[in-house]
């Protein structure tokens, strides 16, 4: 009886330890499941997550196979199949590069895309080509919006001159240097083509910079001096300058109408974007949803009380 009781107590303590390992308590006493080391069937969580991912991929593949034509899901050659394979292999490659090498996951995704493109496993035609273009633009928009939401307005006002310098000087210097080098090194390469290449190369990749800055921000680096706000704002404006200059130069190269209208089109597009951004910003300031209004009013009252106490 004593041995059985000891065995039962040991099993109960083991289960309690496993439960405590995956459940923590918040400051208000509520239980919060933070990290499950074991699942109900005692399998490691990584194995179950991997199995769930495999099942999800198989289900999505079957749904696409059933609801679309065989030509779109053919391997190789199918456009939807190519997009699906690119997504899966890119995700896996990005995870491996991030976990094993400690490098940005985007590097693994790029390597996966290069491999699929050069082996003939990625072939997108027809309406799927326009779908990929739309997805690419949507991804860039989401990254820039995500970066903009992390900006600190006070620090941005203080660092406005630094942001302008960090936006214009590196972008223009790199584009001019690349354009001049391409003009003199490559045969039959005009200066306009060289500058077009230069502004293509000078654009900062938000997909690399923004997640890296977020990672440093979570660790607490650069918060006091506004380094994170500076980098995010400068990278966003750098892309705007590069894309606008690239569009102007491309219009100059393939212009069939008035050259002046092509040159003015870039600043006009930027001005329209700024105007729409200001209008939408004022709308969000004066007509926020009630939860946001409560949060900002609470923050404002706390700041005023802190100033009065000082």
PDB file of N, CA, C and O in Angstrom, residues 44-71:
ATOM      1  N   UNK A  44       6.288  15.802 -27.860  1.00  0.00           N
ATOM      2  CA  UNK A  44       6.847  17.154 -27.832  1.00  0.00           C
ATOM      3  C   UNK A  44       6.042  18.091 -28.716  1.00  0.00           C
ATOM      4  O   UNK A  44       5.509  17.704 -29.754  1.00  0.00           O
ATOM      5  N   UNK A  45       5.974  19.344 -28.289  1.00  0.00           N
ATOM      6  CA  UNK A  45       5.166  20.316 -29.023  1.00  0.00           C
ATOM      7  C   UNK A  45       5.702  20.547 -30.426  1.00  0.00           C
ATOM      8  O   UNK A  45       4.939  20.807 -31.351  1.00  0.00           O
ATOM      9  N   UNK A  46       7.017  20.460 -30.601  1.00  0.00           N
ATOM     10  CA  UNK A  46       7.574  20.675 -31.936  1.00  0.00           C
ATOM     11  C   UNK A  46       7.100  19.613 -32.916  1.00  0.00           C
ATOM     12  O   UNK A  46       6.838  19.909 -34.086  1.00  0.00           O
ATOM     13  N   UNK A  47       6.987  18.383 -32.440  1.00  0.00           N
ATOM     14  CA  UNK A  47       6.524  17.304 -33.313  1.00  0.00           C
ATOM     15  C   UNK A  47       5.071  17.520 -33.700  1.00  0.00           C
ATOM     16  O   UNK A  47       4.681  17.365 -34.866  1.00  0.00           O
ATOM     17  N   UNK A  48       4.250  17.894 -32.744  1.00  0.00           N
ATOM     18  CA  UNK A  48       2.837  18.120 -33.046  1.00  0.00           C
ATOM     19  C   UNK A  48       2.654  19.335 -33.950  1.00  0.00           C
ATOM     20  O   UNK A  48       1.790  19.335 -34.831  1.00  0.00           O
ATOM     21  N   UNK A  49       3.452  20.379 -33.740  1.00  0.00           N
ATOM     22  CA  UNK A  49       3.374  21.539 -34.627  1.00  0.00           C
ATOM     23  C   UNK A  49       3.770  21.168 -36.051  1.00  0.00           C
ATOM     24  O   UNK A  49       3.151  21.619 -37.024  1.00  0.00           O
ATOM     25  N   UNK A  50       4.807  20.354 -36.174  1.00  0.00           N
ATOM     26  CA  UNK A  50       5.231  19.913 -37.500  1.00  0.00           C
ATOM     27  C   UNK A  50       4.143  19.069 -38.159  1.00  0.00           C
ATOM     28  O   UNK A  50       3.841  19.239 -39.349  1.00  0.00           O
ATOM     29  N   UNK A  51       3.540  18.175 -37.384  1.00  0.00           N
ATOM     30  CA  UNK A  51       2.468  17.348 -37.935  1.00  0.00           C
ATOM     31  C   UNK A  51       1.276  18.203 -38.349  1.00  0.00           C
ATOM     32  O   UNK A  51       0.665  17.980 -39.401  1.00  0.00           O
ATOM     33  N   UNK A  52       0.950  19.216 -37.529  1.00  0.00           N
ATOM     34  CA  UNK A  52      -0.162  20.102 -37.879  1.00  0.00           C
ATOM     35  C   UNK A  52       0.134  20.884 -39.151  1.00  0.00           C
ATOM     36  O   UNK A  52      -0.751  21.083 -39.999  1.00  0.00           O
ATOM     37  N   UNK A  53       1.386  21.325 -39.307  1.00  0.00           N
ATOM     38  CA  UNK A  53       1.757  22.060 -40.521  1.00  0.00           C
ATOM     39  C   UNK A  53       1.660  21.166 -41.753  1.00  0.00           C
ATOM     40  O   UNK A  53       1.170  21.589 -42.809  1.00  0.00           O
ATOM     41  N   UNK A  54       2.111  19.923 -41.630  1.00  0.00           N
ATOM     42  CA  UNK A  54       2.030  18.992 -42.761  1.00  0.00           C
ATOM     43  C   UNK A  54       0.578  18.726 -43.139  1.00  0.00           C
ATOM     44  O   UNK A  54       0.205  18.713 -44.324  1.00  0.00           O
ATOM     45  N   UNK A  55      -0.268  18.532 -42.135  1.00  0.00           N
ATOM     46  CA  UNK A  55      -1.688  18.285 -42.407  1.00  0.00           C
ATOM     47  C   UNK A  55      -2.329  19.508 -43.062  1.00  0.00           C
ATOM     48  O   UNK A  55      -3.123  19.386 -44.004  1.00  0.00           O
ATOM     49  N   UNK A  56      -1.986  20.705 -42.580  1.00  0.00           N
ATOM     50  CA  UNK A  56      -2.552  21.926 -43.165  1.00  0.00           C
ATOM     51  C   UNK A  56      -2.127  22.084 -44.622  1.00  0.00           C
ATOM     52  O   UNK A  56      -2.943  22.440 -45.486  1.00  0.00           O
ATOM     53  N   UNK A  57      -0.858  21.820 -44.905  1.00  0.00           N
ATOM     54  CA  UNK A  57      -0.377  21.905 -46.286  1.00  0.00           C
ATOM     55  C   UNK A  57      -1.098  20.894 -47.170  1.00  0.00           C
ATOM     56  O   UNK A  57      -1.516  21.206 -48.300  1.00  0.00           O
ATOM     57  N   UNK A  58      -1.280  19.682 -46.666  1.00  0.00           N
ATOM     58  CA  UNK A  58      -1.968  18.654 -47.450  1.00  0.00           C
ATOM     59  C   UNK A  58      -3.424  19.034 -47.707  1.00  0.00           C
ATOM     60  O   UNK A  58      -3.948  18.828 -48.815  1.00  0.00           O
ATOM     61  N   UNK A  59      -4.084  19.609 -46.705  1.00  0.00           N
ATOM     62  CA  UNK A  59      -5.488  19.999 -46.877  1.00  0.00           C
ATOM     63  C   UNK A  59      -5.617  21.112 -47.913  1.00  0.00           C
ATOM     64  O   UNK A  59      -6.491  21.069 -48.795  1.00  0.00           O
ATOM     65  N   UNK A  60      -4.743  22.119 -47.822  1.00  0.00           N
ATOM     66  CA  UNK A  60      -4.800  23.220 -48.791  1.00  0.00           C
ATOM     67  C   UNK A  60      -4.515  22.713 -50.197  1.00  0.00           C
ATOM     68  O   UNK A  60      -5.169  23.115 -51.170  1.00  0.00           O
ATOM     69  N   UNK A  61      -3.547  21.820 -50.322  1.00  0.00           N
ATOM     70  CA  UNK A  61      -3.234  21.262 -51.640  1.00  0.00           C
ATOM     71  C   UNK A  61      -4.438  20.499 -52.206  1.00  0.00           C
ATOM     72  O   UNK A  61      -4.775  20.643 -53.391  1.00  0.00           O
ATOM     73  N   UNK A  62      -5.089  19.711 -51.376  1.00  0.00           N
ATOM     74  CA  UNK A  62      -6.252  18.955 -51.843  1.00  0.00           C
ATOM     75  C   UNK A  62      -7.393  19.884 -52.244  1.00  0.00           C
ATOM     76  O   UNK A  62      -8.071  19.648 -53.252  1.00  0.00           O
ATOM     77  N   UNK A  63      -7.606  20.948 -51.473  1.00  0.00           N
ATOM     78  CA  UNK A  63      -8.662  21.895 -51.819  1.00  0.00           C
ATOM     79  C   UNK A  63      -8.375  22.587 -53.148  1.00  0.00           C
ATOM     80  O   UNK A  63      -9.276  22.755 -53.983  1.00  0.00           O
ATOM     81  N   UNK A  64      -7.127  22.992 -53.350  1.00  0.00           N
ATOM     82  CA  UNK A  64      -6.778  23.611 -54.626  1.00  0.00           C
ATOM     83  C   UNK A  64      -6.894  22.614 -55.774  1.00  0.00           C
ATOM     84  O   UNK A  64      -7.333  22.959 -56.874  1.00  0.00           O
ATOM     85  N   UNK A  65      -6.515  21.386 -55.508  1.00  0.00           N
ATOM     86  CA  UNK A  65      -6.571  20.361 -56.553  1.00  0.00           C
ATOM     87  C   UNK A  65      -8.004  20.067 -56.969  1.00  0.00           C
ATOM     88  O   UNK A  65      -8.303  19.856 -58.155  1.00  0.00           O
ATOM     89  N   UNK A  66      -8.912  20.066 -55.990  1.00  0.00           N
ATOM     90  CA  UNK A  66     -10.302  19.720 -56.279  1.00  0.00           C
ATOM     91  C   UNK A  66     -11.045  20.884 -56.926  1.00  0.00           C
ATOM     92  O   UNK A  66     -11.869  20.684 -57.827  1.00  0.00           O
ATOM     93  N   UNK A  67     -10.762  22.105 -56.481  1.00  0.00           N
ATOM     94  CA  UNK A  67     -11.559  23.260 -56.901  1.00  0.00           C
ATOM     95  C   UNK A  67     -10.967  24.030 -58.075  1.00  0.00           C
ATOM     96  O   UNK A  67     -11.539  25.047 -58.474  1.00  0.00           O
ATOM     97  N   UNK A  68      -9.843  23.608 -58.606  1.00  0.00           N
ATOM     98  CA  UNK A  68      -9.256  24.277 -59.768  1.00  0.00           C
ATOM     99  C   UNK A  68      -9.005  23.253 -60.870  1.00  0.00           C
ATOM    100  O   UNK A  68      -9.185  22.044 -60.678  1.00  0.00           O
ATOM    101  N   UNK A  69      -8.574  23.761 -61.993  1.00  0.00           N
ATOM    102  CA  UNK A  69      -8.321  22.882 -63.133  1.00  0.00           C
ATOM    103  C   UNK A  69      -7.000  22.141 -62.966  1.00  0.00           C
ATOM    104  O   UNK A  69      -6.080  22.633 -62.290  1.00  0.00           O
ATOM    105  N   UNK A  70      -6.862  20.972 -63.567  1.00  0.00           N
ATOM    106  CA  UNK A  70      -5.597  20.229 -63.460  1.00  0.00           C
ATOM    107  C   UNK A  70      -4.409  20.980 -64.050  1.00  0.00           C
ATOM    108  O   UNK A  70      -3.270  20.779 -63.607  1.00  0.00           O
ATOM    109  N   UNK A  71      -4.657  21.837 -65.050  1.00  0.00           N
ATOM    110  CA  UNK A  71      -3.541  22.577 -65.642  1.00  0.00           C
ATOM    111  C   UNK A  71      -2.909  23.541 -64.641  1.00  0.00           C
ATOM    112  O   UNK A  71      -1.691  23.742 -64.643  1.00  0.00           O
TER     113      UNK A  71
END
